[in-house]
Amino acid sequence: MKRVLLAASLMTASLSASAVAPGGDSCGWGNLLFEGQSGLPSHVIASITNGTSGNATFGMTSGTNGCSANGTLTYGGKSMINMSSIMGEFSEDVARGHGDALTTVAVALNIKAEDRAVFDSVLHENFAVIFPSENVTAEDAMASVLKVMKADARLSKYAA
Amino acid sequence: MHLIRCLFSLLLLSGLSVANALADTDSVNPYVESVKHKAAQLKLSEDDIWQRLLHYRQDYFSETGVSSYVDDKRFFYADDGHYNAESELQKTIDALFIKDDLGNEHAQCRFVYRYQWLSQKLELDPKKLPVTNCVDYIEWREQVNAHSVSLIFPATALNSPSSMFGHTLLRFDPKDIEGGSDWLSYALNFGANINNDDDSVSFAFRGLAGGYPGVYNMMRYFEKIKEYNRMENRDIWEYKLNYTPEEVDLILTHVWELKDINFDYYFFDENCAFRLLELLELVRPEVNLTARFKLDAIPTNTVRAVVEEGLVESTHFRPSELAELHARIDSLPKSIQRLGKELSNDIDVMQQPEFKALDQAQQGEVVQIAYSYLRYVQLQIPRDDEMAKRSYQLLLALNKLSSEKVVVERPAAPETGHKTITAGVSAGERNDDLFQQVNYRVTYHDLLDNEKGYLRGAQIILFNTEVRHYNDDGLKFNRFDLVDITSLSKRNMFLKPLSWKVQVGYERVYSRNDEVGVLQLNGGAGHSYEVTKNIEMFGLLTGRIEHNKRFNSILEPAIGAEAGMLYYSPIGTQKLDISGAQFLNDDYRMRAEFAQNINLGVDHALRLSLAQEWHNDDDFFDISLGYRYYF
């Protein structure tokens, strides 16, 4: 049985000089989602050479977007994805109640196919709880997701 | 960068320890010697698989006639492994038997494909091999957990010359992808490892001339979706390949061998697309991929090759966020579009009677458009607290109203379009002088070419050559375009992109009573609008610098304007265009042209052109009809 943990990540240091977190070292949702991409020029340049800049990885880490990796989803201690890197897409999907980011989080939380619809609708109904303001951090949003899941009969087993 | 340097020195250290360990094996192990002897007898180093594993290619400057694409000492055990297959094989066998506890750096862990292949070919006795513990490799393979592989093609984007020819990568999916999420799959990318501090000129130069190390990297696929679909407004095409889980397994075994290994990176040939073809060929030697791309590997052509070799099982289109926004905008009447635009600026629009009069589904669409539009705007500007707040409020509203997933009409897949090299013959008349012409274009698409599989409004031409024979005046080198790029992106109530063009090359022009060859650079910027679904109009302000021996100055500047209309008619694209340039020295040129491409098939076309030119002292009429072949 895989357990879901919220753990501080191994990778707290930013490897990318371009992505300076505007809100300090704990990048909130607002800071990421509603951030202008200060790194855009270097990003565009990277694509000229289909390049990778310094933060190339080989699949062993989750990447941090220049923020401390609060809200990393992990399986048995292995980092899975860094929530803050898909918070924009995730929040929109939760607001609507459907979408790829929502499915991704469901998969990361190991939610079985038959419970996905419940997961989608429970999160959808609790949008304002999970995202209480534009400045919520990825860590707090993820904690709220688990809290909301625990309160639901079908989903509580995944949030144990 | 600091971390990269640290990693590098660590690798150097581990390289040294391997070398030391190799020195220790001087005490001859009879079993190892017998294995090496057997390998030599079997001529394993001449085996196709071994040659592919070491990335050998023909090289006339090498004493063995081959050399490896890999430019990294850490990839070889033998000093001459870069070009000597036999010596690399022998040293690799030595390395497999090293008894020292090298952990993850042991040859068995580091070069897993080589190890497995040699074990099988030489029937190595597991009891005589040192026991290793490849923790990193095992962990990585568990994490990647792949069952199938897809070739991913992020297409060209308008307004983004850096995306000129597209890009390719591979995606490795787990078994239960249908019920899961491909966002979590791993994407394998080959790219230049660039330095963030370099400016764009040195990027372009080093990308072409070499100087960047090319490396493979792997990341979650959603990072790539974000990069292309969101940041760069590029559609993504996904080609699921019919490779078996066993073949996928073998590919990954070799991918691990390439971890942190440097290749030279070049835009045209040794690029992202070419390196991926090598991987696909490694486990299917019968397919013919890399041999097709001796000089250049344009991603669309590599996709075409993969399709032609019958490797594709199914195709999936993932539209960019911008394409989705366009589709949403187009699906609503103008009055509702305007409401969405206003809402993006002012959240109180939701209290207006006009908004309240809409039904719930329409309200949801209006809110969604306003939100998606803000998301697009936020890409290009620094963080704005007020806008962040508004975005959040829109999401709160969306949460109560909801909206449907937007459907973007799937265009023809890139590989179904015309091929990228063009040759043509034509005949015509310039004033009363008859001419015949041949033309050749290395790559890749102009505004009039068959639009199937290409982006409307995007023209990218490199190395276009025209040679003309006039009945009265003999053979003339008529034009050579080094680069000729046009990007016409339509504007609407929400999106205000700039249209632009840039062209540099040689051309014969009429100037002061004679036709002369000039070198010129010209460019322009302006706006484009979609009039109906198939008609686009554009206007540009232009500038030109010309080197013309009939002028007094070496470089003569001109300013001008161009206006045109494109009609994507059922038989082919039509263009009506009028342009003028006024030189600083009082010369002027004006030209009006009607051109029609008649699509005879994907790779065949007729091109008709009628043009009138006006100069200070003369007028010209020019008409031509030609046949063009794409291959």
PDB file of N, CA and C in Angstrom, chain B residues 153 155-158 164-166 235 237 298-301 304 317 410-422 441-461 568 573 602-603 630-631:
ATOM      1  N   PHE B 153       5.858  15.724 -31.497  1.00  0.00           N
ATOM      2  CA  PHE B 153       6.290  16.774 -32.417  1.00  0.00           C
ATOM      3  C   PHE B 153       5.613  18.100 -32.070  1.00  0.00           C
ATOM      4  N   ALA B 155       4.845  21.548 -33.018  1.00  0.00           N
ATOM      5  CA  ALA B 155       4.892  22.146 -34.347  1.00  0.00           C
ATOM      6  C   ALA B 155       5.428  23.576 -34.303  1.00  0.00           C
ATOM      7  N   THR B 156       5.532  24.132 -35.490  1.00  0.00           N
ATOM      8  CA  THR B 156       5.971  25.512 -35.640  1.00  0.00           C
ATOM      9  C   THR B 156       4.920  26.462 -35.076  1.00  0.00           C
ATOM     10  N   ALA B 157       5.368  27.587 -34.545  1.00  0.00           N
ATOM     11  CA  ALA B 157       4.430  28.612 -34.103  1.00  0.00           C
ATOM     12  C   ALA B 157       4.653  29.877 -34.901  1.00  0.00           C
ATOM     13  N   LEU B 158       3.575  30.577 -35.182  1.00  0.00           N
ATOM     14  CA  LEU B 158       3.706  31.892 -35.801  1.00  0.00           C
ATOM     15  C   LEU B 158       4.440  32.797 -34.824  1.00  0.00           C
ATOM     16  N   MET B 164      11.080  27.444 -35.835  1.00  0.00           N
ATOM     17  CA  MET B 164      11.025  27.347 -37.292  1.00  0.00           C
ATOM     18  C   MET B 164      10.660  25.984 -37.858  1.00  0.00           C
ATOM     19  N   PHE B 165      11.371  24.991 -37.473  1.00  0.00           N
ATOM     20  CA  PHE B 165      11.143  23.689 -38.095  1.00  0.00           C
ATOM     21  C   PHE B 165      10.483  22.693 -37.148  1.00  0.00           C
ATOM     22  N   GLY B 166      10.014  23.196 -36.011  1.00  0.00           N
ATOM     23  CA  GLY B 166       9.442  22.276 -35.039  1.00  0.00           C
ATOM     24  C   GLY B 166      10.542  21.587 -34.242  1.00  0.00           C
ATOM     25  N   ASP B 235       1.149  23.928 -31.116  1.00  0.00           N
ATOM     26  CA  ASP B 235       0.388  22.685 -31.062  1.00  0.00           C
ATOM     27  C   ASP B 235       1.362  21.519 -30.947  1.00  0.00           C
ATOM     28  N   TRP B 237       1.838  17.416 -31.722  1.00  0.00           N
ATOM     29  CA  TRP B 237       1.359  16.175 -32.358  1.00  0.00           C
ATOM     30  C   TRP B 237       2.046  15.000 -31.685  1.00  0.00           C
ATOM     31  N   ILE B 298      15.228  17.826 -40.676  1.00  0.00           N
ATOM     32  CA  ILE B 298      14.138  18.718 -40.300  1.00  0.00           C
ATOM     33  C   ILE B 298      13.072  17.871 -39.613  1.00  0.00           C
ATOM     34  N   PRO B 299      12.652  18.281 -38.420  1.00  0.00           N
ATOM     35  CA  PRO B 299      11.737  17.426 -37.659  1.00  0.00           C
ATOM     36  C   PRO B 299      10.521  16.917 -38.432  1.00  0.00           C
ATOM     37  N   THR B 300       9.851  17.760 -39.251  1.00  0.00           N
ATOM     38  CA  THR B 300       8.693  17.219 -39.977  1.00  0.00           C
ATOM     39  C   THR B 300       9.100  16.067 -40.875  1.00  0.00           C
ATOM     40  N   ASN B 301      10.274  16.171 -41.468  1.00  0.00           N
ATOM     41  CA  ASN B 301      10.718  15.090 -42.350  1.00  0.00           C
ATOM     42  C   ASN B 301      11.045  13.822 -41.576  1.00  0.00           C
ATOM     43  N   ARG B 304       7.811  12.263 -40.925  1.00  0.00           N
ATOM     44  CA  ARG B 304       7.340  11.642 -42.163  1.00  0.00           C
ATOM     45  C   ARG B 304       8.020  10.280 -42.354  1.00  0.00           C
ATOM     46  N   PHE B 317      -3.647  14.852 -31.436  1.00  0.00           N
ATOM     47  CA  PHE B 317      -3.380  16.284 -31.590  1.00  0.00           C
ATOM     48  C   PHE B 317      -3.672  17.000 -30.271  1.00  0.00           C
ATOM     49  N   ARG B 410      -9.223  19.673 -35.545  1.00  0.00           N
ATOM     50  CA  ARG B 410      -7.907  19.076 -35.777  1.00  0.00           C
ATOM     51  C   ARG B 410      -7.453  19.322 -37.213  1.00  0.00           C
ATOM     52  N   PRO B 411      -6.346  20.016 -37.387  1.00  0.00           N
ATOM     53  CA  PRO B 411      -5.858  20.266 -38.742  1.00  0.00           C
ATOM     54  C   PRO B 411      -5.206  19.015 -39.332  1.00  0.00           C
ATOM     55  N   ALA B 412      -4.867  19.083 -40.601  1.00  0.00           N
ATOM     56  CA  ALA B 412      -4.143  17.972 -41.229  1.00  0.00           C
ATOM     57  C   ALA B 412      -2.793  17.827 -40.543  1.00  0.00           C
ATOM     58  N   ALA B 413      -2.383  16.597 -40.299  1.00  0.00           N
ATOM     59  CA  ALA B 413      -1.126  16.356 -39.586  1.00  0.00           C
ATOM     60  C   ALA B 413       0.065  16.836 -40.420  1.00  0.00           C
ATOM     61  N   PRO B 414       1.122  17.303 -39.747  1.00  0.00           N
ATOM     62  CA  PRO B 414       2.257  17.901 -40.459  1.00  0.00           C
ATOM     63  C   PRO B 414       2.867  16.999 -41.532  1.00  0.00           C
ATOM     64  N   GLU B 415       2.909  15.697 -41.257  1.00  0.00           N
ATOM     65  CA  GLU B 415       3.584  14.816 -42.217  1.00  0.00           C
ATOM     66  C   GLU B 415       2.733  14.569 -43.464  1.00  0.00           C
ATOM     67  N   THR B 416       1.460  14.998 -43.442  1.00  0.00           N
ATOM     68  CA  THR B 416       0.622  14.819 -44.620  1.00  0.00           C
ATOM     69  C   THR B 416       0.771  15.972 -45.607  1.00  0.00           C
ATOM     70  N   GLY B 417       1.524  16.990 -45.219  1.00  0.00           N
ATOM     71  CA  GLY B 417       1.714  18.151 -46.090  1.00  0.00           C
ATOM     72  C   GLY B 417       2.766  17.898 -47.158  1.00  0.00           C
ATOM     73  N   HIS B 418       2.985  18.921 -47.987  1.00  0.00           N
ATOM     74  CA  HIS B 418       3.957  18.759 -49.069  1.00  0.00           C
ATOM     75  C   HIS B 418       5.365  18.590 -48.497  1.00  0.00           C
ATOM     76  N   LYS B 419       6.242  17.981 -49.267  1.00  0.00           N
ATOM     77  CA  LYS B 419       7.620  17.760 -48.824  1.00  0.00           C
ATOM     78  C   LYS B 419       8.379  19.087 -48.840  1.00  0.00           C
ATOM     79  N   THR B 420       9.602  19.090 -48.345  1.00  0.00           N
ATOM     80  CA  THR B 420      10.196  20.383 -47.989  1.00  0.00           C
ATOM     81  C   THR B 420      11.175  20.969 -49.009  1.00  0.00           C
ATOM     82  N   ILE B 421      11.648  20.155 -49.954  1.00  0.00           N
ATOM     83  CA  ILE B 421      12.511  20.715 -51.006  1.00  0.00           C
ATOM     84  C   ILE B 421      11.629  20.978 -52.224  1.00  0.00           C
ATOM     85  N   THR B 422      11.869  22.060 -52.901  1.00  0.00           N
ATOM     86  CA  THR B 422      11.043  22.391 -54.061  1.00  0.00           C
ATOM     87  C   THR B 422      11.917  22.654 -55.279  1.00  0.00           C
ATOM     88  N   ARG B 441      14.544  25.288 -54.194  1.00  0.00           N
ATOM     89  CA  ARG B 441      14.465  25.836 -52.825  1.00  0.00           C
ATOM     90  C   ARG B 441      14.777  24.714 -51.855  1.00  0.00           C
ATOM     91  N   VAL B 442      15.749  24.939 -51.011  1.00  0.00           N
ATOM     92  CA  VAL B 442      16.149  23.878 -50.086  1.00  0.00           C
ATOM     93  C   VAL B 442      15.045  23.603 -49.064  1.00  0.00           C
ATOM     94  N   THR B 443      14.412  24.672 -48.615  1.00  0.00           N
ATOM     95  CA  THR B 443      13.365  24.470 -47.627  1.00  0.00           C
ATOM     96  C   THR B 443      12.557  25.746 -47.460  1.00  0.00           C
ATOM     97  N   TYR B 444      11.188  25.908 -47.190  1.00  0.00           N
ATOM     98  CA  TYR B 444      10.435  24.768 -46.800  1.00  0.00           C
ATOM     99  C   TYR B 444       8.978  25.011 -47.076  1.00  0.00           C
ATOM    100  N   HIS B 445       8.538  26.297 -46.999  1.00  0.00           N
ATOM    101  CA  HIS B 445       7.120  26.581 -47.266  1.00  0.00           C
ATOM    102  C   HIS B 445       6.921  28.073 -47.513  1.00  0.00           C
ATOM    103  N   ASP B 446       6.201  28.420 -48.573  1.00  0.00           N
ATOM    104  CA  ASP B 446       5.852  29.837 -48.739  1.00  0.00           C
ATOM    105  C   ASP B 446       4.344  30.040 -48.609  1.00  0.00           C
ATOM    106  N   LEU B 447       3.942  31.306 -48.582  1.00  0.00           N
ATOM    107  CA  LEU B 447       2.544  31.634 -48.279  1.00  0.00           C
ATOM    108  C   LEU B 447       1.560  30.991 -49.254  1.00  0.00           C
ATOM    109  N   LEU B 448       2.030  30.733 -50.489  1.00  0.00           N
ATOM    110  CA  LEU B 448       1.130  30.218 -51.510  1.00  0.00           C
ATOM    111  C   LEU B 448       1.102  28.695 -51.595  1.00  0.00           C
ATOM    112  N   ASP B 449       2.113  28.052 -51.066  1.00  0.00           N
ATOM    113  CA  ASP B 449       2.167  26.587 -51.150  1.00  0.00           C
ATOM    114  C   ASP B 449       0.931  25.959 -50.521  1.00  0.00           C
ATOM    115  N   ASN B 450       0.617  24.755 -50.966  1.00  0.00           N
ATOM    116  CA  ASN B 450      -0.503  23.988 -50.414  1.00  0.00           C
ATOM    117  C   ASN B 450      -0.480  24.043 -48.880  1.00  0.00           C
ATOM    118  N   GLU B 451      -1.559  24.531 -48.296  1.00  0.00           N
ATOM    119  CA  GLU B 451      -1.556  24.799 -46.849  1.00  0.00           C
ATOM    120  C   GLU B 451      -1.694  23.535 -45.996  1.00  0.00           C
ATOM    121  N   LYS B 452      -2.061  22.438 -46.628  1.00  0.00           N
ATOM    122  CA  LYS B 452      -2.288  21.200 -45.869  1.00  0.00           C
ATOM    123  C   LYS B 452      -1.072  20.821 -45.019  1.00  0.00           C
ATOM    124  N   GLY B 453      -1.290  20.696 -43.737  1.00  0.00           N
ATOM    125  CA  GLY B 453      -0.212  20.290 -42.839  1.00  0.00           C
ATOM    126  C   GLY B 453       0.706  21.419 -42.388  1.00  0.00           C
ATOM    127  N   TYR B 454       0.498  22.610 -42.931  1.00  0.00           N
ATOM    128  CA  TYR B 454       1.321  23.759 -42.545  1.00  0.00           C
ATOM    129  C   TYR B 454       0.462  24.819 -41.870  1.00  0.00           C
ATOM    130  N   LEU B 455       1.132  25.779 -41.278  1.00  0.00           N
ATOM    131  CA  LEU B 455       0.453  26.838 -40.560  1.00  0.00           C
ATOM    132  C   LEU B 455       0.106  27.965 -41.529  1.00  0.00           C
ATOM    133  N   ARG B 456      -1.140  28.381 -41.521  1.00  0.00           N
ATOM    134  CA  ARG B 456      -1.534  29.506 -42.356  1.00  0.00           C
ATOM    135  C   ARG B 456      -0.768  30.767 -41.962  1.00  0.00           C
ATOM    136  N   GLY B 457      -0.367  31.511 -42.948  1.00  0.00           N
ATOM    137  CA  GLY B 457       0.268  32.800 -42.661  1.00  0.00           C
ATOM    138  C   GLY B 457       1.732  32.713 -42.294  1.00  0.00           C
ATOM    139  N   ALA B 458       2.300  31.516 -42.357  1.00  0.00           N
ATOM    140  CA  ALA B 458       3.716  31.382 -42.011  1.00  0.00           C
ATOM    141  C   ALA B 458       4.517  30.998 -43.246  1.00  0.00           C
ATOM    142  N   GLN B 459       5.533  31.770 -43.535  1.00  0.00           N
ATOM    143  CA  GLN B 459       6.414  31.457 -44.658  1.00  0.00           C
ATOM    144  C   GLN B 459       7.840  31.361 -44.147  1.00  0.00           C
ATOM    145  N   ILE B 460       8.477  30.257 -44.425  1.00  0.00           N
ATOM    146  CA  ILE B 460       9.882  30.102 -44.055  1.00  0.00           C
ATOM    147  C   ILE B 460      10.621  29.524 -45.244  1.00  0.00           C
ATOM    148  N   ILE B 461      11.496  30.334 -45.810  1.00  0.00           N
ATOM    149  CA  ILE B 461      12.258  29.901 -46.975  1.00  0.00           C
ATOM    150  C   ILE B 461      13.740  30.059 -46.675  1.00  0.00           C
ATOM    151  N   TYR B 568      -7.640  31.494 -49.272  1.00  0.00           N
ATOM    152  CA  TYR B 568      -7.393  30.048 -49.300  1.00  0.00           C
ATOM    153  C   TYR B 568      -8.551  29.397 -50.050  1.00  0.00           C
ATOM    154  N   THR B 573      -4.087  28.423 -52.943  1.00  0.00           N
ATOM    155  CA  THR B 573      -4.051  29.748 -52.340  1.00  0.00           C
ATOM    156  C   THR B 573      -3.831  30.846 -53.373  1.00  0.00           C
ATOM    157  N   VAL B 602      -0.505  16.738 -53.358  1.00  0.00           N
ATOM    158  CA  VAL B 602       0.259  17.262 -52.227  1.00  0.00           C
ATOM    159  C   VAL B 602       1.631  17.761 -52.678  1.00  0.00           C
ATOM    160  N   ASP B 603       2.271  17.037 -53.578  1.00  0.00           N
ATOM    161  CA  ASP B 603       3.639  17.378 -53.953  1.00  0.00           C
ATOM    162  C   ASP B 603       3.787  17.955 -55.358  1.00  0.00           C
ATOM    163  N   TYR B 630       7.605  19.053 -55.170  1.00  0.00           N
ATOM    164  CA  TYR B 630       8.112  19.053 -53.782  1.00  0.00           C
ATOM    165  C   TYR B 630       8.620  17.653 -53.466  1.00  0.00           C
ATOM    166  N   PHE B 631       9.836  17.565 -52.957  1.00  0.00           N
ATOM    167  CA  PHE B 631      10.397  16.236 -52.695  1.00  0.00           C
ATOM    168  C   PHE B 631      11.341  16.235 -51.495  1.00  0.00           C
TER     169      PHE B 631
END
